[in-house]
Amino acid sequence: MSLNTDLADIFATIADIMDLRGENPFKGITYRKISRILRDSPLDIRQAVENGTIGDIEGIGEHSRSIIEEYVRTGRSTEYETLCRSVPAGVLALLEVEGLGPKTVARFWKERNITSADQLLTAIDDGSLLDMKGIGQKKLAAIRQGLLARAKTAGRRGIGEVLPVAQELLRRLRRVEPVRSAEVAGSLRRMKETIGDVDLLACVAEETEAPVVTRAFVEFPGVERVLGQGDTKASIVVGSGLQIDLRVLPERHFGAALMYFTGSKDHNVRVRGLAQKKGMTLNEWGLYDAAEYARATKKTGAAPPIEPLASRTEHEIFARLGLPFIEPELREDRGEVEAAVEGRLPRIVARADLRGDLHTHTTASDGQNTIEEMAEAARAAGYEYLAITDHSKSQTIANGLDARRLAKHAEAIRKLNDRLRGITLLAGAEVDILSDGRLDYEDAVLAELDIVVASPHFALKQEQRKATDRLLRAIENPYVNIIGHPTGRLIGGREGLPLDMPAIFRAAAASGTALEINSSYPRLDLDEVNSRAAAEAGVLLAINTDAHSAGELEAISFGLAVARRAWVTPARVINCMPLAGLRAFLKKKK
DNA sequence: GCCGTTTTCGGCCCGACTGTTTTCAGTCG
Ligand SMILES: Nc1nc2c(ncn2[C@H]2C[C@H](O)[C@@H](COP(=O)(O)OP(=O)(O)OP(=O)(O)O)O2)c(=O)[nH]1
Ligand SMILES: [Mg+2]
Ligand SMILES: [Mg+2]
Ligand SMILES: [Zn+2]
């Protein structure tokens, strides 16, 4: 784990302890936000502490700065340790239980000396908690359910796993009689690499039809538990343990509802704060004049009884706030609202900007389709060019090519290219970066290719120095154009190489080597944090699928999402260049 | 705890659902 994530965990725990102690709730909010900022930040915290620039980060004040500084210097935080000693670990763990919050947990602890899930279960079963004020049969039954179902978030899942499930649910939802439209919202619409739960928005013509939808939703096949069900929203858990939240609103509130439910939470808070400053108030029903809204009496689950300033589309709401449309992938409270206000939102890369895929495999190594089939799929995808980059000889399991086979393969690619229309093929290879940074082909072999992707595939547990030197050596090779999946990390799996990223970025930018955003799930490597840092450091990126079949070319949407979430513009992406420009880039290095 | 065309104290987003509440607190989105 990195320093940033260590610190993020510390601040998240401090936030929980603040809540448990009944401190001003804004303390918990503040610490939780700092936790998120640190987790999201590519910033070298150690460097920032040395430079004394930690306090410059918006949201980190005097107090948190001192905690960070002590931790960076000594590897410990006395304040954090003192706070931890004041709360038994079992009490903190109880916060993970569905339906249990800091108020209730603190009361169980203080009033009944309950400090673990086991003790709580025993106390529920012997009926001894029923005499607590505000605690009744139903509440205890719900907590019991939560305890048995274990953790609140049964862990986050990779987007690649969740997306098909969400789409199937969406199809079902659209078949429910009064549903006019249904969309994915939440982290899935923002294309976050991991998903806590699925959020779906359904629209109906009239308010009165909404309860029909929530009733149908909780009856969907595969529903394991119903966490809650009201007239306008419902939450279920399906067999796999995945939670699905549904929100239902009348169509004329679609834009406001989608904006609300897309989030992120912190983005919403930021936009709503801006609305406030402009004398307006924003919720899932619409954007309203604040004074008029205050005079009106709003009933739960019903539209406010006044005309909204905007509500039908997200565009209208942003516009009424004086903002350009903010792409869902940017809505993470990473400076996008401020940038929108100042008119300096980036024009992030879009699918239509991509002119080719520069990392694909064929039956020559471990792919499932021939060169021609891959070429045809690329042409159908609207691409101008496609690089065929099969594995090198060390990848014996993947039927990697030796120099002789590679030469024949390249010849076949070029021959086919001569007769194909509407797509240009580049003869390349994905050459292994061996554990010491040497490549799996001689330079003379690489020199014969149009494009070279160099990737680490094994020995992915090296220490930072060794791993960084390994990649630097590959970057310095005059024939290497792209470093493929630079870290080797897998979502929900191995961490990958612990690279000194700033050093990698400097070398990549200086040598004219692109770094890949590998789209294949569960790689997504570089990830969004490093992609953003790379682009800011002047590195060029390549968004590739690493497709092992024609169908996998479609997975480009995942890599594209990483790039978009990283604020990457087309100018930073080599496969947004027209073929001539790309060829010039490839040639320049040699 | 953090922050400042509201400036160094006072405000911090806003609403739905649940349970035990006779007027709202807690939890969650
Ligand atoms: N205004 C506002 N909106 C919220 C709040 N909490 C959640 N939302 C909105 C924005 C979220 O993206 C959306 C869905 O909530 P989730 O808890 O499912 O979060 P999200 O999907 O963003 O992340 P996840 O991957 O599920 O953890 O609901 C809140 O406190 N205030
Ligand atoms: Mg969600
Ligand atoms: Mg949710
Ligand atoms: Zn590959």
XYZ file of C-alpha atoms (C1' of nucleotides) and ligand atoms in Angstrom:
653
model
C 0.000 0.000 0.000
C 1.169 3.447 -0.786
C 1.626 6.335 1.575
C -1.419 8.040 0.097
C -3.721 5.110 0.718
C -2.266 4.516 4.190
C -3.053 8.102 5.092
C -6.455 7.884 3.433
C -7.283 4.889 5.637
C -6.119 6.765 8.728
C -8.311 9.765 7.986
C -11.314 7.544 7.250
C -10.898 5.914 10.663
C -10.497 9.277 12.388
C -13.758 10.335 10.721
C -15.542 7.268 12.102
C -14.195 7.947 15.581
C -15.340 11.576 15.420
C -18.843 10.399 14.530
C -18.840 7.812 17.328
C -17.770 10.391 19.867
C -20.645 12.612 18.820
C -18.386 15.447 17.692
C -19.636 18.167 15.367
C -20.720 16.118 12.333
C -18.762 18.400 10.035
C -15.555 17.077 11.542
C -16.379 13.608 10.276
C -17.367 15.054 6.917
C -14.098 16.966 6.724
C -11.893 14.004 7.614
C -13.760 11.737 5.233
C -13.245 14.228 2.458
C -9.525 14.450 3.183
C -9.430 10.667 3.030
C -10.945 10.752 -0.443
C -8.648 13.541 -1.632
C -5.571 11.563 -0.578
C -6.853 8.357 -2.172
C -7.561 10.177 -5.450
C -4.353 12.146 -5.541
C -1.342 11.259 -7.653
C 0.592 13.738 -5.530
C 3.822 12.504 -3.998
C 2.842 13.226 -0.382
C 6.365 12.791 0.927
C 7.633 15.338 -1.561
C 4.793 17.725 -0.742
C 5.621 17.507 2.958
C 9.260 18.289 2.246
C 8.263 21.244 0.104
C 5.769 22.388 2.709
C 2.968 22.390 0.142
C 0.578 19.911 1.785
C -1.486 22.709 3.289
C -2.008 24.169 -0.189
C -4.440 21.386 -1.032
C -7.979 22.669 -0.684
C -9.663 20.886 2.202
C -6.494 20.151 4.149
C -6.059 22.656 6.939
C -3.669 23.269 9.799
C -4.709 20.297 11.881
C -4.764 17.612 9.192
C -1.511 18.928 7.780
C 0.218 18.263 11.103
C -1.154 14.706 11.186
C 0.138 14.077 7.667
C 3.527 15.597 8.411
C 4.062 13.534 11.523
C 3.037 10.373 9.706
C 5.299 11.023 6.749
C 8.290 11.786 8.981
C 7.871 9.038 11.589
C 5.524 6.487 10.061
C 3.098 7.107 12.925
C 0.491 9.579 14.111
C 0.211 10.062 17.852
C -3.209 11.655 17.520
C -4.502 8.774 15.430
C -3.097 6.233 17.866
C -4.600 8.031 20.854
C -7.977 8.176 19.120
C -7.789 4.484 18.251
C -7.095 3.589 21.869
C -10.248 5.452 22.901
C -12.515 3.166 20.856
C -12.408 -0.660 20.834
C -11.760 -2.029 17.364
C -14.948 -4.107 17.552
C -17.020 -0.961 17.989
C -15.561 0.570 14.833
C -16.285 -2.664 12.988
C -19.967 -2.436 13.974
C -20.249 0.663 11.788
C -19.941 -1.656 8.798
C -23.239 -3.315 9.609
C -26.109 -2.377 7.298
C -28.566 -0.148 9.128
C -26.231 0.589 12.021
C -24.814 4.089 12.282
C -22.587 5.957 14.713
C -25.403 7.065 17.045
C -26.738 3.587 17.646
C -23.334 1.922 17.840
C -22.159 4.503 20.378
C -25.230 3.896 22.528
C -24.817 0.133 22.458
C -21.207 0.633 23.497
C -21.718 3.266 26.201
C -25.009 2.056 27.603
C -24.614 -1.715 27.225
C -20.878 -2.200 26.900
C -21.279 -3.939 23.534
C -17.973 -3.994 21.675
C -18.357 -6.742 19.092
C -20.782 -8.244 16.609
C -21.050 -11.417 18.700
C -21.957 -9.488 21.832
C -24.544 -7.513 19.895
C -26.114 -10.649 18.470
C -26.327 -12.202 21.941
C -27.872 -9.038 23.380
C -30.450 -8.878 20.588
C -31.396 -12.512 21.111
C -31.763 -12.299 24.903
C -34.073 -9.304 24.538
C -32.019 -7.123 26.875
C -31.807 -4.207 24.440
C -35.563 -3.697 24.189
C -35.683 -1.384 27.189
C -33.432 1.157 25.452
C -35.294 4.280 24.441
C -36.062 4.324 20.733
C -35.082 0.707 20.227
C -37.875 -1.698 19.349
C -38.467 -5.166 17.952
C -38.345 -4.150 14.313
C -35.172 -2.156 14.637
C -33.413 -5.047 16.352
C -34.670 -7.483 13.750
C -33.252 -5.263 11.003
C -29.900 -5.000 12.773
C -29.869 -8.757 13.239
C -30.390 -9.191 9.492
C -27.560 -6.783 8.865
C -25.256 -8.638 11.242
C -25.934 -11.936 9.536
C -25.568 -10.443 6.059
C -22.149 -9.182 7.182
C -20.472 -6.104 5.816
C -22.386 -3.097 4.474
C -20.366 -3.173 1.311
C -19.628 -6.809 0.564
C -16.585 -5.244 -1.059
C -16.489 -3.128 -4.197
C -16.510 -4.991 -7.500
C -14.838 -4.309 -10.796
C -16.878 -2.389 -13.344
C -16.461 -5.186 -15.891
C -18.315 -7.565 -13.603
C -21.125 -5.210 -12.682
C -21.949 -3.602 -16.017
C -23.623 -6.666 -17.599
C -25.713 -7.229 -14.462
C -26.834 -3.607 -14.515
C -27.739 -3.771 -18.184
C -29.860 -6.852 -17.653
C -31.713 -5.114 -14.799
C -32.177 -2.065 -16.981
C -33.815 -4.204 -19.660
C -36.211 -5.643 -17.091
C -36.982 -2.230 -15.708
C -37.822 -0.870 -19.152
C -40.399 -3.611 -19.519
C -42.279 -2.535 -16.391
C -45.522 -1.019 -17.644
C -45.404 2.659 -16.617
C -41.650 3.087 -17.142
C -40.959 5.612 -19.897
C -37.190 5.498 -19.668
C -34.553 3.981 -17.438
C -30.873 4.818 -17.136
C -27.819 3.731 -15.209
C -26.677 6.342 -12.680
C -24.181 6.421 -9.806
C -20.568 5.295 -10.063
C -21.456 3.080 -13.010
C -22.491 6.045 -15.148
C -19.327 7.822 -14.030
C -17.452 4.700 -15.161
C -15.508 4.296 -11.960
C -13.214 1.263 -12.057
C -14.870 -0.276 -9.009
C -18.537 -0.151 -8.119
C -20.076 -0.219 -4.656
C -23.641 -0.702 -5.806
C -25.741 -0.270 -8.927
C -27.930 2.820 -9.124
C -30.794 2.857 -11.599
C -33.115 5.710 -12.453
C -36.562 5.104 -13.921
C -38.928 7.746 -15.188
C -42.700 7.598 -15.355
C -45.247 9.989 -16.830
C -46.970 10.843 -13.582
C -45.987 10.815 -9.936
C -48.768 8.392 -9.078
C -47.205 5.693 -11.255
C -43.917 5.578 -9.358
C -45.035 3.137 -6.625
C -46.014 0.626 -9.311
C -42.395 0.570 -10.417
C -40.848 0.144 -6.980
C -43.314 -2.657 -6.237
C -42.400 -4.453 -9.459
C -38.691 -3.896 -8.808
C -38.605 -5.686 -5.455
C -40.327 -8.652 -7.127
C -37.661 -9.039 -9.806
C -36.299 -12.567 -10.137
C -33.078 -13.083 -8.209
C -33.924 -10.653 -5.418
C -32.409 -11.974 -2.219
C -33.318 -9.208 0.224
C -35.288 -5.980 0.119
C -33.402 -3.295 2.036
C -36.114 -0.721 1.686
C -39.123 0.092 -0.435
C -41.054 3.309 -0.682
C -43.129 5.130 -3.288
C -40.158 6.692 -5.111
C -37.226 4.448 -4.303
C -36.272 0.932 -3.373
C -33.114 -1.038 -2.661
C -32.556 -4.720 -3.168
C -29.737 -7.212 -2.827
C -29.451 -9.874 -5.521
C -28.070 -13.365 -5.132
C -24.456 -12.412 -5.763
C -24.633 -9.948 -2.861
C -24.741 -6.952 -5.172
C -26.975 -4.083 -4.060
C -29.223 -2.289 -6.522
C -30.779 1.092 -5.738
C -33.704 2.289 -7.792
C -35.069 5.814 -7.863
C -38.281 6.682 -9.698
C -39.387 10.165 -10.693
C -41.766 11.748 -13.187
C -40.219 12.448 -16.598
C -40.229 16.208 -16.306
C -37.715 15.866 -13.461
C -35.464 13.523 -15.406
C -32.484 15.864 -15.725
C -32.424 16.828 -12.071
C -32.940 13.243 -11.000
C -30.189 11.915 -13.242
C -27.848 14.635 -12.065
C -28.573 13.836 -8.427
C -28.300 10.084 -8.854
C -25.163 10.226 -10.986
C -23.260 12.037 -8.284
C -20.691 11.805 -7.040
C -21.903 12.843 -3.625
C -19.107 15.372 -3.252
C -19.742 16.689 -6.742
C -23.421 17.140 -5.838
C -22.493 18.975 -2.678
C -20.211 21.258 -4.671
C -22.830 22.028 -7.348
C -25.563 22.543 -4.768
C -23.303 24.903 -2.860
C -22.830 26.881 -6.041
C -26.615 26.989 -6.567
C -27.023 28.317 -3.033
C -24.556 31.091 -3.675
C -26.606 32.073 -6.702
C -29.828 32.231 -4.703
C -31.088 28.897 -5.949
C -31.558 25.458 -4.472
C -30.921 22.182 -6.283
C -32.286 18.728 -5.490
C -33.362 15.650 -7.428
C -36.612 17.381 -8.389
C -35.099 20.412 -10.005
C -33.343 23.720 -9.676
C -35.481 26.257 -7.851
C -35.435 29.853 -6.763
C -34.304 29.635 -3.132
C -36.711 32.227 -1.718
C -39.699 30.769 -3.500
C -38.660 27.271 -2.447
C -38.437 28.304 1.192
C -42.003 29.615 1.114
C -43.405 26.485 -0.513
C -44.237 23.385 1.510
C -42.728 20.279 0.020
C -44.227 16.876 0.776
C -41.965 13.831 0.975
C -41.907 11.864 -2.237
C -43.837 14.493 -4.164
C -42.642 17.198 -6.533
C -42.227 20.637 -4.962
C -45.428 22.625 -5.625
C -43.601 25.368 -7.545
C -42.168 25.715 -11.039
C -38.509 24.746 -11.315
C -36.030 27.028 -13.074
C -34.799 23.862 -14.787
C -35.394 20.136 -14.325
C -35.926 18.338 -17.620
C -32.346 17.824 -18.787
C -28.933 17.994 -17.190
C -27.891 20.496 -19.854
C -30.650 22.906 -18.848
C -29.694 22.698 -15.201
C -26.006 23.251 -15.817
C -26.861 26.118 -18.153
C -29.150 27.791 -15.608
C -26.262 27.593 -13.146
C -24.026 29.272 -15.704
C -22.042 26.113 -16.326
C -21.176 24.066 -19.394
C -22.219 20.413 -19.354
C -19.886 18.445 -17.109
C -19.279 14.916 -18.390
C -20.294 12.231 -15.864
C -16.728 10.849 -15.783
C -15.512 14.206 -14.474
C -18.041 14.475 -11.656
C -15.765 13.467 -8.815
C -15.117 16.808 -7.109
C -11.570 16.877 -8.417
C -11.764 20.506 -9.467
C -14.292 20.084 -12.289
C -16.884 22.489 -10.878
C -14.310 25.206 -10.358
C -12.950 24.566 -13.861
C -16.483 24.725 -15.285
C -17.145 28.017 -13.511
C -13.939 29.422 -14.962
C -14.635 28.019 -18.411
C -11.549 25.833 -18.452
C -13.042 22.364 -18.447
C -10.956 20.128 -20.679
C -12.467 18.750 -23.873
C -11.848 15.171 -22.845
C -11.168 12.423 -25.329
C -14.255 10.743 -26.827
C -14.816 7.517 -28.747
C -14.992 9.373 -32.050
C -11.489 10.774 -31.489
C -9.925 7.317 -31.528
C -8.529 6.374 -34.918
C -7.117 2.990 -34.164
C -6.072 0.343 -31.708
C -2.351 -0.150 -31.217
C -2.253 -3.336 -29.174
C -4.047 -6.450 -30.446
C -3.396 -10.159 -30.810
C -4.170 -12.793 -33.426
C -4.071 -16.550 -33.772
C -0.339 -16.195 -34.406
C 0.066 -16.086 -30.619
C -2.842 -16.471 -28.191
C -5.558 -14.508 -29.981
C -8.722 -16.091 -31.293
C -9.054 -14.353 -34.636
C -6.915 -14.076 -37.753
C -5.218 -10.898 -38.910
C -7.935 -10.402 -41.471
C -10.761 -10.910 -38.990
C -9.168 -8.410 -36.625
C -8.704 -5.945 -39.465
C -12.303 -6.302 -40.544
C -13.536 -5.723 -36.977
C -11.347 -2.637 -36.680
C -12.671 -1.259 -39.933
C -16.227 -1.929 -38.771
C -15.408 -0.094 -35.549
C -14.635 2.941 -37.665
C -10.870 2.826 -37.227
C -8.318 4.160 -39.647
C -5.539 1.831 -38.534
C -4.831 -1.235 -36.453
C -1.567 -2.509 -35.005
C -1.121 -6.253 -34.746
C 1.126 -6.913 -31.763
C 1.460 -10.571 -30.904
C 3.484 -11.947 -28.015
C 7.235 -12.473 -27.998
C 9.090 -15.739 -27.506
C 9.261 -15.827 -23.687
C 5.488 -16.033 -23.546
C 5.551 -19.753 -24.274
C 2.107 -20.337 -22.758
C 0.764 -17.679 -25.083
C 2.477 -19.256 -28.080
C 4.861 -16.313 -28.334
C 6.683 -15.849 -31.627
C 10.416 -16.291 -32.074
C 12.262 -13.939 -34.416
C 11.758 -16.195 -37.428
C 8.006 -16.578 -36.926
C 7.706 -12.871 -36.191
C 9.359 -11.986 -39.496
C 6.919 -14.220 -41.380
C 4.001 -12.813 -39.393
C 5.025 -9.248 -40.203
C 5.254 -10.198 -43.840
C 1.751 -11.656 -43.738
C 0.417 -8.517 -42.080
C 1.995 -6.300 -44.734
C 0.777 -8.485 -47.551
C -2.752 -8.338 -46.249
C -2.438 -4.611 -45.738
C -1.591 -4.181 -49.407
C -4.832 -5.712 -50.467
C -7.135 -4.350 -47.716
C -9.153 -1.203 -48.264
C -10.450 1.130 -45.602
C -7.979 0.205 -42.887
C -4.203 0.333 -42.528
C -2.404 -2.418 -40.648
C 0.779 -1.831 -38.716
C 3.080 -4.792 -38.241
C 4.159 -4.802 -34.636
C 4.882 -6.914 -31.606
C 4.225 -6.928 -27.915
C 7.703 -7.652 -26.671
C 8.200 -8.804 -23.106
C 10.155 -6.590 -20.777
C 12.295 -9.185 -19.011
C 12.852 -8.828 -15.283
C 16.070 -6.844 -15.736
C 14.649 -4.541 -18.384
C 16.147 -6.298 -21.381
C 13.672 -7.023 -24.142
C 12.616 -10.388 -25.450
C 13.791 -9.574 -29.024
C 17.089 -8.207 -30.267
C 17.055 -4.583 -31.382
C 17.700 -5.732 -34.951
C 14.420 -7.657 -34.859
C 12.489 -4.724 -33.410
C 13.976 -2.419 -36.044
C 12.046 -4.287 -38.736
C 8.646 -3.526 -37.167
C 6.277 -0.595 -37.686
C 5.419 -0.358 -34.017
C 6.630 -1.908 -30.767
C 4.675 -2.320 -27.565
C 6.868 -3.426 -24.648
C 5.122 -4.867 -21.613
C 5.940 -6.487 -18.291
C 4.155 -9.829 -17.892
C 5.915 -11.646 -15.082
C 8.115 -10.790 -12.085
C 5.536 -8.235 -11.001
C 6.519 -8.266 -7.352
C 9.805 -6.425 -7.682
C 10.801 -3.698 -5.287
C 10.433 -0.124 -6.469
C 14.036 0.503 -7.475
C 14.356 -2.654 -9.508
C 10.935 -2.304 -11.114
C 11.536 1.311 -12.041
C 14.982 0.607 -13.537
C 13.437 -2.253 -15.474
C 10.858 -0.030 -17.142
C 13.268 2.871 -17.612
C 15.526 0.559 -19.566
C 12.655 -0.411 -21.842
C 11.632 3.218 -22.260
C 15.163 4.143 -23.321
C 15.215 1.478 -26.032
C 15.042 3.362 -29.342
C 12.566 0.916 -30.881
C 9.987 0.863 -28.086
C 7.012 3.104 -28.860
C 4.553 2.151 -26.152
C 4.896 0.662 -22.687
C 1.962 -1.740 -22.418
C 0.058 -2.155 -19.147
C 2.962 -0.492 -17.304
C 2.284 -1.741 -13.776
C 0.661 -5.120 -14.391
C -1.908 -4.430 -11.699
C -5.269 -6.214 -11.752
C -8.444 -4.779 -10.251
C -9.344 -6.896 -7.262
C -6.105 -8.819 -7.711
C -2.386 -8.151 -7.681
C -1.066 -4.678 -6.960
C 1.417 -4.608 -9.815
C 4.872 -3.066 -9.977
C 5.480 -0.331 -7.373
C 6.937 2.134 -9.861
C 8.472 5.513 -9.164
C 5.932 7.134 -11.444
C 7.437 10.623 -11.649
C 10.694 9.067 -12.888
C 8.829 6.945 -15.434
C 6.885 9.987 -16.663
C 10.020 12.079 -17.072
C 11.736 9.395 -19.101
C 8.665 8.629 -21.207
C 8.076 12.289 -22.022
C 11.725 12.948 -22.814
C 12.193 9.890 -25.025
C 8.949 10.066 -26.966
C 7.603 6.824 -25.544
C 3.871 6.573 -24.956
C 2.422 4.904 -21.893
C -0.568 2.670 -22.403
C -3.980 2.830 -20.859
C -4.764 -0.839 -21.295
C -8.536 -1.230 -21.585
C -8.821 -4.922 -20.972
C -10.662 -5.711 -17.799
C -9.484 -6.247 -15.053
C -6.269 -4.480 -16.053
C -7.206 -0.840 -16.695
C -3.512 -0.011 -16.508
C -2.412 2.798 -16.203
C -5.212 3.604 -13.823
C -6.993 6.957 -13.748
C -4.826 8.500 -11.040
C -1.578 7.717 -12.857
C -3.071 8.571 -16.240
C -3.943 12.034 -15.033
C -0.514 12.535 -13.531
C 1.120 11.250 -16.724
C -0.842 13.585 -18.954
C -0.048 16.503 -16.668
C 3.621 15.552 -16.829
C 3.547 15.853 -20.606
C 3.504 12.128 -21.344
C 1.696 10.855 -24.421
C -0.751 8.012 -23.889
C -2.082 5.181 -26.023
C -5.572 3.850 -25.276
C -5.541 0.221 -26.409
C -7.640 -2.866 -25.885
C -5.001 -5.622 -25.940
C -7.815 -7.502 -27.690
C -7.374 -11.243 -27.988
C -10.454 -11.502 -30.195
C -12.349 -9.274 -32.612
C -15.150 -8.777 -30.110
C -12.747 -7.454 -27.508
C -12.071 -4.359 -29.590
C -15.272 -3.078 -28.010
C -13.638 -3.076 -24.589
C -12.034 0.204 -25.614
C -14.872 1.861 -23.681
C -13.172 0.917 -20.399
C -9.824 2.440 -21.316
C -11.570 5.432 -22.755
C -13.367 5.870 -19.444
C -10.053 5.774 -17.574
C -8.696 8.484 -19.874
C -11.809 10.614 -19.566
C -11.807 10.322 -15.788
C -8.162 11.368 -15.940
C -9.052 14.596 -17.804
C -7.093 13.398 -20.847
C -7.576 15.425 -24.044
C -7.213 13.998 -27.579
C -3.963 15.912 -28.023
C -2.313 13.655 -25.440
C -3.356 10.396 -27.109
C -1.266 8.975 -29.953
C -4.092 6.883 -31.351
C -6.118 10.055 -31.817
C -3.533 11.124 -34.393
C -4.222 10.633 -38.095
C -2.092 7.882 -39.601
C 0.519 10.286 -40.957
C 0.948 11.916 -37.582
C 1.165 8.550 -35.877
C 3.829 7.379 -38.324
C 5.810 10.527 -37.640
C 5.576 9.865 -33.919
C 6.725 6.259 -34.353
C 9.619 7.279 -36.576
C 10.847 10.148 -34.458
C 12.215 7.960 -31.699
C 14.606 6.001 -33.922
C -12.304 20.732 10.835
C -12.154 23.988 7.034
C -12.958 28.212 4.802
C -13.589 33.393 3.308
C -16.953 38.946 -3.422
C -21.239 36.072 3.127
C -14.809 37.160 5.423
C -11.883 35.057 11.133
C -17.196 33.381 13.097
C -20.864 31.059 11.303
C -22.206 28.108 7.918
C -21.311 23.727 5.832
C -26.616 19.903 0.178
C -30.847 18.108 0.430
C -34.387 14.510 0.468
C -36.576 9.449 1.166
C -37.571 5.674 4.127
C -37.919 3.430 8.666
C -39.339 2.933 13.239
C -41.701 4.352 17.364
C -42.013 9.215 17.297
C -47.135 12.192 18.697
C -43.296 15.660 15.940
C -38.627 13.373 14.702
C -33.936 11.052 14.836
C -31.145 7.972 12.463
C -29.489 6.098 8.365
C -28.977 6.120 3.802
C -29.049 7.804 -1.270
N -26.847 15.266 -2.829
C -26.454 14.071 -2.384
N -26.421 13.048 -3.226
C -26.002 11.866 -2.752
C -25.605 11.656 -1.415
N -25.244 10.367 -1.274
C -25.406 9.812 -2.482
N -25.868 10.704 -3.380
C -26.135 10.482 -4.806
C -24.835 10.646 -5.579
C -24.359 9.239 -5.726
O -23.494 9.063 -6.819
C -25.663 8.520 -5.927
C -25.589 7.049 -5.656
O -25.096 6.845 -4.357
P -24.091 5.669 -4.013
O -23.950 5.589 -2.555
O -24.529 4.430 -4.709
O -22.693 6.186 -4.557
P -21.944 5.938 -5.933
O -22.773 5.176 -6.875
O -21.470 7.250 -6.392
O -20.661 5.087 -5.521
P -20.627 3.523 -5.184
O -19.760 2.929 -6.224
O -22.003 2.991 -5.211
O -20.001 3.444 -3.843
O -26.554 9.160 -5.025
C -25.645 12.768 -0.552
O -25.279 12.690 0.639
N -26.079 13.956 -1.074
Mg -23.708 3.375 -6.333
Mg -26.441 3.459 -4.292
Zn -1.095 -7.904 -25.105
